[in-house]
């Protein structure tokens, strides 16, 4: 331990280690004890920064939402028209999920919906607002835009999950191929709901 962590550094380190653990083994393998072991601190040390497993998971989920929102923003900014930007955003989601094994499955984990997790809700809104604004731009009706956003998140998550579960790797698909397929599929769905 050697005094490496001080003035709140351990909090950030616990989140970073937790993200790495989830990326390596999936959300099901997440435990505070394993995070403490990997961070090389005592089993009780995380509880000085997080009251319980749920609060640590909320901090992890807020980080995921923030990183994902940043990645989606970059993808959107690289495109000049709404359909391409929205398809690229879906691809960015798929790519992040493959890289980090984290997406909406972490952000909407059980127990994280309460008002005590305001930082998570703020980052989640930032992520979904990027999608919803573009969806409302291309859709005929507001309800169509919301349904389009739901379809895009579901589809993008599905492509990433199929890769992580080995379905696509058995077919020899690389991450790049899966992301491209996600973008192409998103474009088909978007164009099906585009304003005429």
Coordinates of C-alpha atoms in Angstrom, one line a residue:
X1 CA 0.0 0.0 0.0
X2 CA 2.9 2.3 0.8
X3 CA 0.9 5.6 0.8
X4 CA 0.5 5.5 -3.0
X5 CA -3.1 6.7 -2.7
X6 CA -4.0 9.9 -0.9
X7 CA -6.3 12.9 -1.1
X8 CA -9.0 11.0 -2.9
X9 CA -6.8 9.2 -5.5
X10 CA -7.9 5.8 -4.2
X11 CA -11.5 6.6 -5.2
X12 CA -10.5 7.1 -8.9
X13 CA -8.2 4.1 -8.8
X14 CA -11.0 1.9 -7.5
X15 CA -13.2 3.0 -10.4
X16 CA -10.4 2.4 -12.9
X17 CA -9.7 -1.1 -11.5
X18 CA -13.4 -1.9 -11.5
X19 CA -13.7 -0.9 -15.2
X20 CA -10.7 -3.1 -16.0
X21 CA -12.3 -6.0 -14.1
X22 CA -15.6 -5.7 -15.9
X23 CA -13.7 -5.4 -19.3
X24 CA -11.8 -8.6 -18.5
X25 CA -14.5 -10.7 -16.9
X26 CA -17.9 -9.0 -17.4
X27 CA -20.2 -7.4 -15.0
X28 CA -21.1 -10.7 -13.3
X29 CA -17.5 -10.9 -12.0
X30 CA -17.7 -7.5 -10.3
X31 CA -17.1 -7.6 -6.5
X32 CA -15.7 -5.0 -4.1
X33 CA -13.4 -7.7 -2.6
X34 CA -11.8 -8.4 -6.0
X35 CA -11.5 -4.7 -6.8
X36 CA -9.7 -4.1 -3.5
X37 CA -7.4 -7.1 -4.2
X38 CA -6.5 -5.7 -7.6
X39 CA -6.0 -2.2 -6.2
X40 CA -3.7 -3.7 -3.6
X41 CA -5.6 -2.3 -0.7
X42 CA -7.3 -3.8 2.3
X43 CA -10.8 -5.3 1.8
X44 CA -12.2 -2.5 3.9
X45 CA -10.5 0.4 2.1
X46 CA -13.1 0.8 -0.7
X47 CA -15.8 1.4 2.0
X48 CA -14.0 4.6 3.1
X49 CA -14.8 6.1 -0.3
X50 CA -18.0 4.2 -1.2
X51 CA -20.7 3.3 1.4
X52 CA -21.4 0.0 -0.4
X53 CA -21.1 -2.0 -3.6
X54 CA -24.1 0.0 -5.1
X55 CA -22.3 3.3 -4.7
X56 CA -19.1 2.0 -6.2
X57 CA -21.2 0.5 -9.1
X58 CA -22.9 3.9 -9.5
X59 CA -19.5 5.7 -9.9
X60 CA -18.4 3.0 -12.4
X61 CA -21.7 3.5 -14.3
X62 CA -21.3 7.3 -14.3
X63 CA -17.7 6.8 -15.7
X64 CA -19.1 4.5 -18.4
X65 CA -21.8 6.9 -19.4
X66 CA -19.3 9.8 -19.5
X67 CA -16.8 7.9 -21.6
X68 CA -19.5 6.6 -23.9
X69 CA -21.0 10.1 -24.3
X70 CA -17.5 11.4 -25.2
X71 CA -17.0 8.6 -27.8
X72 CA -20.5 9.1 -29.3
X73 CA -19.9 12.9 -29.5
X74 CA -16.6 12.4 -31.4
X75 CA -18.4 10.0 -33.9
X76 CA -21.2 12.6 -34.4
X77 CA -18.8 15.5 -34.9
X78 CA -17.0 13.5 -37.6
X79 CA -20.1 13.4 -39.8
X80 CA -21.8 16.3 -41.6
X81 CA -25.4 15.0 -42.0
X82 CA -27.8 13.6 -39.4
X83 CA -28.3 10.1 -40.7
X84 CA -24.6 9.4 -41.0
X85 CA -24.0 11.0 -37.6
X86 CA -26.6 8.8 -36.0
X87 CA -25.3 5.7 -37.6
X88 CA -21.8 6.5 -36.5
X89 CA -23.1 7.1 -33.0
X90 CA -24.5 3.6 -33.0
X91 CA -21.2 2.2 -34.2
X92 CA -19.4 4.1 -31.5
X93 CA -21.6 2.5 -28.9
X94 CA -20.9 -1.0 -30.3
X95 CA -17.1 -0.3 -30.3
X96 CA -17.1 1.0 -26.7
X97 CA -19.1 -2.0 -25.6
X98 CA -16.6 -4.4 -27.2
X99 CA -13.6 -2.5 -25.7
X100 CA -15.0 -2.1 -22.2
X101 CA -17.7 -4.8 -21.9
X102 CA -19.8 -2.0 -20.5
X103 CA -22.7 0.0 -21.9
X104 CA -26.4 0.3 -20.9
X105 CA -26.1 -3.0 -19.1
X106 CA -23.9 -1.2 -16.5
X107 CA -25.6 2.2 -16.7
X108 CA -29.0 0.7 -15.9
X109 CA -27.8 -1.9 -13.4
X110 CA -30.3 -2.8 -10.6
X111 CA -30.4 -0.3 -7.7
X112 CA -28.9 2.7 -9.6
X113 CA -32.1 4.5 -10.4
X114 CA -32.5 6.5 -7.1
X115 CA -31.9 10.2 -6.6
X116 CA -28.7 9.5 -4.7
X117 CA -27.0 8.7 -7.9
X118 CA -27.3 12.2 -9.5
X119 CA -23.9 12.1 -11.2
X120 CA -24.8 8.9 -13.0
X121 CA -28.2 10.4 -14.1
X122 CA -26.5 13.5 -15.4
X123 CA -24.0 11.5 -17.5
X124 CA -26.7 9.2 -18.8
X125 CA -28.8 12.2 -19.9
X126 CA -25.8 13.6 -21.7
X127 CA -25.4 10.3 -23.6
X128 CA -29.0 9.9 -24.5
X129 CA -29.6 13.5 -25.4
X130 CA -27.1 13.2 -28.2
X131 CA -29.0 10.3 -29.6
X132 CA -32.5 11.7 -29.0
X133 CA -31.7 15.1 -30.6
X134 CA -30.5 13.4 -33.8
X135 CA -33.4 10.9 -33.7
X136 CA -35.9 13.7 -33.5
X137 CA -34.2 15.5 -36.4
X138 CA -34.6 12.5 -38.8
X139 CA -38.0 11.1 -37.6
X140 CA -41.4 12.1 -38.7
X141 CA -42.9 12.3 -35.2
X142 CA -41.5 12.7 -31.7
X143 CA -42.7 9.2 -30.8
X144 CA -40.9 7.8 -33.9
X145 CA -37.7 9.5 -32.7
X146 CA -37.9 7.9 -29.3
X147 CA -38.6 4.5 -30.7
X148 CA -35.7 4.9 -33.2
X149 CA -33.4 5.7 -30.3
X150 CA -34.5 2.6 -28.5
X151 CA -34.0 0.5 -31.6
X152 CA -30.5 1.9 -32.2
X153 CA -29.3 1.3 -28.6
X154 CA -30.7 -2.2 -28.7
X155 CA -29.2 -3.0 -32.1
X156 CA -25.8 -1.5 -31.2
X157 CA -25.7 -3.3 -27.9
X158 CA -26.7 -6.5 -29.7
X159 CA -23.8 -6.3 -32.2
X160 CA -21.4 -5.8 -29.3
X161 CA -22.8 -8.6 -27.2
X162 CA -22.7 -11.0 -30.1
X163 CA -19.0 -10.2 -30.5
X164 CA -18.3 -10.6 -26.8
X165 CA -20.3 -13.8 -26.6
X166 CA -18.2 -15.3 -29.4
X167 CA -21.0 -15.5 -32.0
X168 CA -19.2 -13.2 -34.4
X169 CA -15.7 -14.3 -33.6
X170 CA -16.6 -17.8 -34.7
X171 CA -17.4 -16.3 -38.1
X172 CA -14.0 -14.6 -38.1
X173 CA -15.3 -11.1 -37.7
X174 CA -12.9 -8.5 -36.3
X175 CA -14.0 -5.7 -34.0
X176 CA -13.7 -3.4 -37.0
X177 CA -16.0 -5.6 -39.1
X178 CA -18.6 -5.8 -36.3
X179 CA -18.6 -2.0 -35.8
X180 CA -19.0 -1.5 -39.6
X181 CA -21.9 -3.9 -39.6
X182 CA -23.5 -2.1 -36.7
X183 CA -23.2 1.3 -38.5
X184 CA -24.7 -0.2 -41.7
X185 CA -27.6 -1.8 -39.8
X186 CA -28.2 1.4 -38.0
X187 CA -28.3 3.3 -41.3
X188 CA -31.0 0.9 -42.6
X189 CA -33.1 1.4 -39.5
X190 CA -32.7 5.2 -39.5
X191 CA -33.5 5.5 -43.2
X192 CA -36.7 3.5 -42.6
X193 CA -37.8 6.2 -40.2
X194 CA -36.4 9.2 -42.0
X195 CA -38.6 12.2 -42.8
X196 CA -39.9 12.2 -46.3

